[in-house]
XYZ file of C-alpha atoms in Angstrom:
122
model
C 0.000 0.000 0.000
C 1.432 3.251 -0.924
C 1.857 6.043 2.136
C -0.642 8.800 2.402
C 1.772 11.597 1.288
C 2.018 14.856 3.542
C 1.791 17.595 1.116
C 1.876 21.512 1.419
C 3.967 21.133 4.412
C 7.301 22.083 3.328
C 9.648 23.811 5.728
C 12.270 26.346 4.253
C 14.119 26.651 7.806
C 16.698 25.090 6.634
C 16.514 26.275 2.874
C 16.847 29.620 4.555
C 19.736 28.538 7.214
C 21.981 27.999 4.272
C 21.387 30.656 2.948
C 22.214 32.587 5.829
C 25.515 30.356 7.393
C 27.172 28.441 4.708
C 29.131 30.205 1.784
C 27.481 31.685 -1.333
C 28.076 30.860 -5.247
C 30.984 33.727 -5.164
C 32.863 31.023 -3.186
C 32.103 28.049 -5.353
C 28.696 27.205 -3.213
C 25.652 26.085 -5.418
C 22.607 24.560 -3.771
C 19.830 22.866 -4.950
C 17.203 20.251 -4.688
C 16.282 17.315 -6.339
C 12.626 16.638 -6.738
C 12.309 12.964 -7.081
C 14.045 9.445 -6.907
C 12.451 6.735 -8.185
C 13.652 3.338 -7.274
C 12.123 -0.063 -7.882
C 13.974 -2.252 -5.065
C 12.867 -5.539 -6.603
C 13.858 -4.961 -10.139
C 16.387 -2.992 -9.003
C 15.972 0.280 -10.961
C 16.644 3.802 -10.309
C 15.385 7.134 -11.728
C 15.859 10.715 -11.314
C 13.449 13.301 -11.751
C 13.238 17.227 -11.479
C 10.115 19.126 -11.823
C 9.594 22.563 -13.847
C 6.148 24.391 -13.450
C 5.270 27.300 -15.231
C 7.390 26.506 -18.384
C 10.571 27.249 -16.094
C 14.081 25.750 -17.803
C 16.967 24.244 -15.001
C 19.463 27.092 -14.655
C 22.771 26.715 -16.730
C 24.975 25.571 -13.493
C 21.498 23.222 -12.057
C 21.829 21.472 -15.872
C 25.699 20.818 -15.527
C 25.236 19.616 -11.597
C 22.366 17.028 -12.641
C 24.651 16.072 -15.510
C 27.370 15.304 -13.383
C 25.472 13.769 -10.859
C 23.799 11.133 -13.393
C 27.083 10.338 -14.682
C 28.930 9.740 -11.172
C 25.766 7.900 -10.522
C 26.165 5.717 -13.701
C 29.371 4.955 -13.516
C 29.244 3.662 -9.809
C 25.853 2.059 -9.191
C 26.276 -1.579 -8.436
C 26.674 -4.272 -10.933
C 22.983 -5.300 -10.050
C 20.803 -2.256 -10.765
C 20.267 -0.317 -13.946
C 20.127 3.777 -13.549
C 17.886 4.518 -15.731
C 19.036 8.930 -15.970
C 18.075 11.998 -15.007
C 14.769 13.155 -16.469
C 12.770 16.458 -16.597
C 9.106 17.082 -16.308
C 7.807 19.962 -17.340
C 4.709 22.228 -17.105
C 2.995 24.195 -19.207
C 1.539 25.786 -16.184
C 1.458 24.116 -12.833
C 0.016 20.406 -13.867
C -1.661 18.420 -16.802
C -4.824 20.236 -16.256
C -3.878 23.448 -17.046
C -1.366 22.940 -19.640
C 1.167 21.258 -21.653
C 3.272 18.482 -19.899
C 6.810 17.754 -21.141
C 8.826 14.686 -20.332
C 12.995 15.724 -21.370
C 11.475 17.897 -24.373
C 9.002 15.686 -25.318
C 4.700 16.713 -25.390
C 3.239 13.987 -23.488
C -0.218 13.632 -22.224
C -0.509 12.257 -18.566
C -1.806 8.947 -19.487
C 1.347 8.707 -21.858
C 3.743 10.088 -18.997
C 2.550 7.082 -16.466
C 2.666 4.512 -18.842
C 6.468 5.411 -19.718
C 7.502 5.794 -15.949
C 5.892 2.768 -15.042
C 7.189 0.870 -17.831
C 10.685 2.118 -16.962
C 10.526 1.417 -13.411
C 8.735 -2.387 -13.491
């Protein structure tokens, strides 16, 4: 059975603690989140996903981080699993209803998008 998920309770104490206390991106410093990881322990699969609402793009240095990341990623997962990448879904607006939906540059409806992600993970 999948968890009831505890939505609109995000707290940005800590978003807002780095911000404050650790260095910023004139020292090197670049922060950011990563929306989802995917993983399928019994077929072993994993999958990375960030989210873009309102038609937003990843910023030139969040592209080249995720790029690096997949790749250290690839190259050491165990023998066992199969990373399947880093992927990007995008909206239109905020969500299917309201807009287009985008999976790496790609229109896709929301029926399409689950049947891909579930096909990828099972």
């Amino acid at each position: 059975m999948t968890r009831q998920e505890l939505s609109n309770i995000r707290d940005l104490t800590f978003s807002q603690w780095i911000r404050n206390n650790l260095p910023d991106s004139s020292k090197g410093l670049m922060v950011s989140d990563l929306d989802f990881i995917l993983q399928n322990y019994k077929t072993k699969v994993l999958m990375l996903l960030e989210i873009k609402t309102r038609n937003a793009e990843l910023k030139t240095w969040q592209k080249s981080l995720f790029k690096k990341l997949s790749r250290w990623i690839k190259n050491g997962i165990d023998k066992d699993w199969n990373y399947l990448g880093f992927h990007i879904i995008k909206f239109e607006n905020t969500f299917f209803n309201d807009g287009k939906c985008w999976l790496d540059n790609k229109v896709v409806s929301e029926s399409e998008l689950k049947d891909i992600l579930s096909a990828f993970l099972e």
